[in-house]
């Protein structure tokens, strides 16, 4: 690739006026039209650390199946929202070199890939078709309306490849301004526009070379072309220009800016990539700039694409950059916040949001932050807590300067350790309707009444003097949350301490939220969520055992759509209110949680807690959360828009007995195929990690199986037959995609499983029986006895063979399935605990591949012997299939089952196999579950999911379904 034109371009650009002179303030753009300012988009970057083969992104495309494609100097990267699949120079691609310069998605929905050494490949329906290379770098590709292929090169002019494959070249000797061609476009009239390093020309319908009248487009490098309704936009080294016809005058849209890429999102919105000044957006005549100082990885823009979900992808010299809408919007010091470490956020009746941080107090109104001056009473300006008084005044609790009251932005009152407070660290404020106020500090609570004060600490019955939360219920009870539990001050003056020890020894009480309709007070603690019944005073818990992903919860907010939003150190949880009510009422045993973090628009998933209010509900329905990196807000109604998107889904990998098969229409698998893996992906990019899946294996499953966010379906020991696998995807709360991915396959039967063989065997047996009866007619009594004996022996042997694994001597899958159904029904009938464990020999394929299948068989027999030796007499052992074993533990608690499984795991780990192969060590991974609240199909699914989790987390582990991993 010639570097001279780029060097000359960058050198010239450095002489032009800085873009800062024409970039406008983002608030002016917001006033011009209701679209977000550039700084309010969620921004993220992907580079080689995320799996890209190179950080220079020359081209971006999205194919009809939903995949995103990125062209780099080290090959093509296909992206599914979770990971990259890299394609480089190989027989599959047919590329002569890994360097990819350009993509073109033609009108037949085929993707053209071109680049170094003139490599040219067409991708359609997963098939790569290589064309003869040109031997020179291809800058652009265009398939026109007559299926003529145009190839713009770096130094050899413009090639036209006809539908029959013949090629014609147009060069400087034919009238082309330069043999360096940078851009191509076919307009609505059928003209082919050609941007070269020395100006713009076009070919008319008769393929005659013409030059536009506008002299501004002569003798200047033209890097980008696009059409906007009836005008042509031309991006050049000297700026952005527009012409209506080849003979019309030019209009300057952007002067003295080197334009490298263009993307017309709508009639009034244009994205502009530049050579050295980052990304620009023009909207209603207002230009905004996003450069390396505002998060762009590099100021050189090479490609632009808006995907099917309206995210903008930007190819730069420093990786791919993405601007997208996200559930959360975060405000930091870049948007005017006083400090990024936010401890309190309050929705005020004046319609504004107040934000307290480590550097001061801000008022957020009409999209702008305004700093409130507290210097008259506060030296440190560090705000811990906020509350609104009955008169609309604002109360601010500080870290070192006590409690400050502000009216109309002015300090009017100041309480501190020198007058009425026990300490200057104020974490909780509760103004009462009668003008009195409760103040929670690090050294106790103070009840202030018109200049008099009453203190509450351990001496008065508080569990701890460290007060973090205060709340007054409708019946006038005061709830006091501290570092050692909760106390309730009743209207009669008595102080009651709530016993939280039965609830996983909950200690810290961070916040309160009343659910008046349900008559509950929700308490967020360091052990989960507690529901306090205001009438009966009973407490119910939603913690880890009920599906909470972690213990420590800071503040709960109930939104207008019936969801709980709960802040924590590890993100913001969303939980359906009705689900929580059903759980505490005993109508269900598990909650489904959605966790939001950095990928959803938060600058930091670490929300702050330990003071009031750590989160709040605003009058417009948005939820605001204090975090360690700014204040984040989410509008729950916007999530409905995300859920309406139906991401397409594709099957990416099909594996049978550890052998990956080439994707095709259908497969025929050999008899005895033991394990099948089907990997799939939903091609959505707004919330990729949240996409939910369900699968149906027709011929095996009776109904759809919900897979959660798992992207893998596994099947073992499928009986012979024809199968059709279907998978659908959906965003949380959305409908399942109608664009399902389908894969069909057939598992062949063994010889003895074929119908004709079984009929033949039956005929042979019947004939033998008849002959035997005739032969024994002379001695009927003796023959009858011998026949009965023979039949009995054969029957017993057949029954044994049918229920026993030939290699290990353990029960086989059939026998285990019968026992599982029997024991499950018995456990349900007598309300006993039944445990199920699935075991898998770690890295067993290496043993077979490196040491032989004979060694592998001996290892399986040794493992089976250990299992039989170490298991109890009441346990049922079975070979589940391949290197997998299953253990059924009837009448066994989860604790006892855990002990059995850990004993088995340690025994296998210490198994001496030197007589088989030197230094051979074997470990096993175990998934364990119980029948608690699970039906029979869920029991197997949960055990299998736990086993998969154990393997994913490093193997040689026991994982209990629904509980954290336990290291071996």
PDB file of N, CA and C in Angstrom, residues 214-254:
ATOM      1  N   UNK A 214     -18.170  22.235 -11.011  1.00  0.00           N
ATOM      2  CA  UNK A 214     -17.636  22.920  -9.827  1.00  0.00           C
ATOM      3  C   UNK A 214     -16.126  22.755  -9.732  1.00  0.00           C
ATOM      4  N   UNK A 215     -15.409  23.855  -9.791  1.00  0.00           N
ATOM      5  CA  UNK A 215     -13.946  23.801  -9.751  1.00  0.00           C
ATOM      6  C   UNK A 215     -13.439  23.392  -8.379  1.00  0.00           C
ATOM      7  N   UNK A 216     -14.280  23.570  -7.337  1.00  0.00           N
ATOM      8  CA  UNK A 216     -13.848  23.183  -5.984  1.00  0.00           C
ATOM      9  C   UNK A 216     -13.581  21.680  -5.881  1.00  0.00           C
ATOM     10  N   UNK A 217     -14.176  20.912  -6.829  1.00  0.00           N
ATOM     11  CA  UNK A 217     -14.012  19.460  -6.788  1.00  0.00           C
ATOM     12  C   UNK A 217     -12.937  18.973  -7.750  1.00  0.00           C
ATOM     13  N   UNK A 218     -12.191  19.920  -8.325  1.00  0.00           N
ATOM     14  CA  UNK A 218     -11.073  19.568  -9.205  1.00  0.00           C
ATOM     15  C   UNK A 218      -9.779  19.567  -8.406  1.00  0.00           C
ATOM     16  N   UNK A 219      -8.885  18.705  -8.768  1.00  0.00           N
ATOM     17  CA  UNK A 219      -7.511  18.684  -8.240  1.00  0.00           C
ATOM     18  C   UNK A 219      -7.465  18.681  -6.707  1.00  0.00           C
ATOM     19  N   UNK A 220      -8.328  17.911  -6.122  1.00  0.00           N
ATOM     20  CA  UNK A 220      -8.284  17.703  -4.667  1.00  0.00           C
ATOM     21  C   UNK A 220      -8.629  16.243  -4.379  1.00  0.00           C
ATOM     22  N   UNK A 221      -7.962  15.608  -3.444  1.00  0.00           N
ATOM     23  CA  UNK A 221      -8.284  14.208  -3.122  1.00  0.00           C
ATOM     24  C   UNK A 221      -9.730  14.083  -2.619  1.00  0.00           C
ATOM     25  N   UNK A 222     -10.474  13.132  -3.190  1.00  0.00           N
ATOM     26  CA  UNK A 222     -11.870  12.874  -2.818  1.00  0.00           C
ATOM     27  C   UNK A 222     -11.922  11.490  -2.155  1.00  0.00           C
ATOM     28  N   UNK A 223     -12.232  11.495  -0.862  1.00  0.00           N
ATOM     29  CA  UNK A 223     -12.164  10.245  -0.099  1.00  0.00           C
ATOM     30  C   UNK A 223     -13.516   9.604   0.171  1.00  0.00           C
ATOM     31  N   UNK A 224     -14.585  10.377   0.125  1.00  0.00           N
ATOM     32  CA  UNK A 224     -15.882   9.819   0.519  1.00  0.00           C
ATOM     33  C   UNK A 224     -16.988  10.415  -0.330  1.00  0.00           C
ATOM     34  N   UNK A 225     -17.970   9.546  -0.677  1.00  0.00           N
ATOM     35  CA  UNK A 225     -19.115   9.975  -1.466  1.00  0.00           C
ATOM     36  C   UNK A 225     -20.379   9.352  -0.894  1.00  0.00           C
ATOM     37  N   UNK A 226     -21.439  10.136  -0.843  1.00  0.00           N
ATOM     38  CA  UNK A 226     -22.742   9.586  -0.476  1.00  0.00           C
ATOM     39  C   UNK A 226     -23.813  10.465  -1.083  1.00  0.00           C
ATOM     40  N   UNK A 227     -25.022   9.907  -1.177  1.00  0.00           N
ATOM     41  CA  UNK A 227     -26.125  10.631  -1.793  1.00  0.00           C
ATOM     42  C   UNK A 227     -27.170  10.949  -0.743  1.00  0.00           C
ATOM     43  N   UNK A 228     -27.663  12.205  -0.744  1.00  0.00           N
ATOM     44  CA  UNK A 228     -28.703  12.643   0.172  1.00  0.00           C
ATOM     45  C   UNK A 228     -29.850  13.179  -0.673  1.00  0.00           C
ATOM     46  N   UNK A 229     -30.915  12.348  -0.764  1.00  0.00           N
ATOM     47  CA  UNK A 229     -32.041  12.670  -1.636  1.00  0.00           C
ATOM     48  C   UNK A 229     -31.506  12.988  -3.035  1.00  0.00           C
ATOM     49  N   UNK A 230     -31.618  14.210  -3.490  1.00  0.00           N
ATOM     50  CA  UNK A 230     -31.202  14.535  -4.870  1.00  0.00           C
ATOM     51  C   UNK A 230     -29.906  15.320  -4.926  1.00  0.00           C
ATOM     52  N   UNK A 231     -29.079  15.190  -3.927  1.00  0.00           N
ATOM     53  CA  UNK A 231     -27.793  15.887  -3.960  1.00  0.00           C
ATOM     54  C   UNK A 231     -26.672  14.908  -3.632  1.00  0.00           C
ATOM     55  N   UNK A 232     -25.506  15.201  -4.166  1.00  0.00           N
ATOM     56  CA  UNK A 232     -24.318  14.388  -3.948  1.00  0.00           C
ATOM     57  C   UNK A 232     -23.440  15.069  -2.906  1.00  0.00           C
ATOM     58  N   UNK A 233     -23.074  14.322  -1.852  1.00  0.00           N
ATOM     59  CA  UNK A 233     -22.161  14.834  -0.831  1.00  0.00           C
ATOM     60  C   UNK A 233     -20.775  14.298  -1.125  1.00  0.00           C
ATOM     61  N   UNK A 234     -19.799  15.209  -1.124  1.00  0.00           N
ATOM     62  CA  UNK A 234     -18.436  14.878  -1.525  1.00  0.00           C
ATOM     63  C   UNK A 234     -17.494  15.232  -0.380  1.00  0.00           C
ATOM     64  N   UNK A 235     -16.844  14.220   0.190  1.00  0.00           N
ATOM     65  CA  UNK A 235     -15.868  14.448   1.242  1.00  0.00           C
ATOM     66  C   UNK A 235     -14.468  14.480   0.665  1.00  0.00           C
ATOM     67  N   UNK A 236     -13.774  15.601   0.853  1.00  0.00           N
ATOM     68  CA  UNK A 236     -12.465  15.809   0.243  1.00  0.00           C
ATOM     69  C   UNK A 236     -11.436  16.184   1.284  1.00  0.00           C
ATOM     70  N   UNK A 237     -10.231  16.357   0.798  1.00  0.00           N
ATOM     71  CA  UNK A 237      -9.138  16.818   1.658  1.00  0.00           C
ATOM     72  C   UNK A 237      -9.383  18.228   2.171  1.00  0.00           C
ATOM     73  N   UNK A 238     -10.163  19.021   1.417  1.00  0.00           N
ATOM     74  CA  UNK A 238     -10.367  20.421   1.771  1.00  0.00           C
ATOM     75  C   UNK A 238     -11.722  20.669   2.431  1.00  0.00           C
ATOM     76  N   UNK A 239     -12.525  19.622   2.631  1.00  0.00           N
ATOM     77  CA  UNK A 239     -13.799  19.825   3.298  1.00  0.00           C
ATOM     78  C   UNK A 239     -14.904  18.974   2.702  1.00  0.00           C
ATOM     79  N   UNK A 240     -16.134  19.317   3.108  1.00  0.00           N
ATOM     80  CA  UNK A 240     -17.321  18.597   2.666  1.00  0.00           C
ATOM     81  C   UNK A 240     -18.155  19.523   1.787  1.00  0.00           C
ATOM     82  N   UNK A 241     -18.532  19.001   0.584  1.00  0.00           N
ATOM     83  CA  UNK A 241     -19.246  19.825  -0.376  1.00  0.00           C
ATOM     84  C   UNK A 241     -20.480  19.085  -0.875  1.00  0.00           C
ATOM     85  N   UNK A 242     -21.396  19.849  -1.459  1.00  0.00           N
ATOM     86  CA  UNK A 242     -22.629  19.288  -1.981  1.00  0.00           C
ATOM     87  C   UNK A 242     -22.898  19.866  -3.358  1.00  0.00           C
ATOM     88  N   UNK A 243     -23.347  18.992  -4.298  1.00  0.00           N
ATOM     89  CA  UNK A 243     -23.789  19.460  -5.610  1.00  0.00           C
ATOM     90  C   UNK A 243     -25.086  18.736  -5.948  1.00  0.00           C
ATOM     91  N   UNK A 244     -25.987  19.442  -6.605  1.00  0.00           N
ATOM     92  CA  UNK A 244     -27.279  18.857  -6.968  1.00  0.00           C
ATOM     93  C   UNK A 244     -27.186  18.098  -8.289  1.00  0.00           C
ATOM     94  N   UNK A 245     -26.441  18.638  -9.263  1.00  0.00           N
ATOM     95  CA  UNK A 245     -26.255  17.999 -10.567  1.00  0.00           C
ATOM     96  C   UNK A 245     -24.802  18.184 -10.978  1.00  0.00           C
ATOM     97  N   UNK A 246     -24.343  17.444 -11.970  1.00  0.00           N
ATOM     98  CA  UNK A 246     -22.945  17.620 -12.400  1.00  0.00           C
ATOM     99  C   UNK A 246     -22.610  19.029 -12.860  1.00  0.00           C
ATOM    100  N   UNK A 247     -23.631  19.789 -13.263  1.00  0.00           N
ATOM    101  CA  UNK A 247     -23.354  21.145 -13.764  1.00  0.00           C
ATOM    102  C   UNK A 247     -23.711  22.243 -12.772  1.00  0.00           C
ATOM    103  N   UNK A 248     -24.234  21.872 -11.604  1.00  0.00           N
ATOM    104  CA  UNK A 248     -24.650  22.888 -10.639  1.00  0.00           C
ATOM    105  C   UNK A 248     -23.474  23.367  -9.804  1.00  0.00           C
ATOM    106  N   UNK A 249     -23.698  24.523  -9.155  1.00  0.00           N
ATOM    107  CA  UNK A 249     -22.662  25.096  -8.296  1.00  0.00           C
ATOM    108  C   UNK A 249     -22.519  24.272  -7.017  1.00  0.00           C
ATOM    109  N   UNK A 250     -21.369  24.390  -6.423  1.00  0.00           N
ATOM    110  CA  UNK A 250     -21.078  23.621  -5.216  1.00  0.00           C
ATOM    111  C   UNK A 250     -21.529  24.403  -3.978  1.00  0.00           C
ATOM    112  N   UNK A 251     -21.993  23.696  -2.970  1.00  0.00           N
ATOM    113  CA  UNK A 251     -22.309  24.281  -1.664  1.00  0.00           C
ATOM    114  C   UNK A 251     -21.340  23.718  -0.636  1.00  0.00           C
ATOM    115  N   UNK A 252     -20.721  24.597   0.105  1.00  0.00           N
ATOM    116  CA  UNK A 252     -19.760  24.162   1.123  1.00  0.00           C
ATOM    117  C   UNK A 252     -20.500  23.849   2.419  1.00  0.00           C
ATOM    118  N   UNK A 253     -20.433  22.605   2.853  1.00  0.00           N
ATOM    119  CA  UNK A 253     -21.062  22.198   4.111  1.00  0.00           C
ATOM    120  C   UNK A 253     -20.079  22.228   5.281  1.00  0.00           C
ATOM    121  N   UNK A 254     -18.799  22.050   4.976  1.00  0.00           N
ATOM    122  CA  UNK A 254     -17.779  22.014   6.025  1.00  0.00           C
ATOM    123  C   UNK A 254     -16.466  22.384   5.353  1.00  0.00           C
TER     124      UNK A 254
END
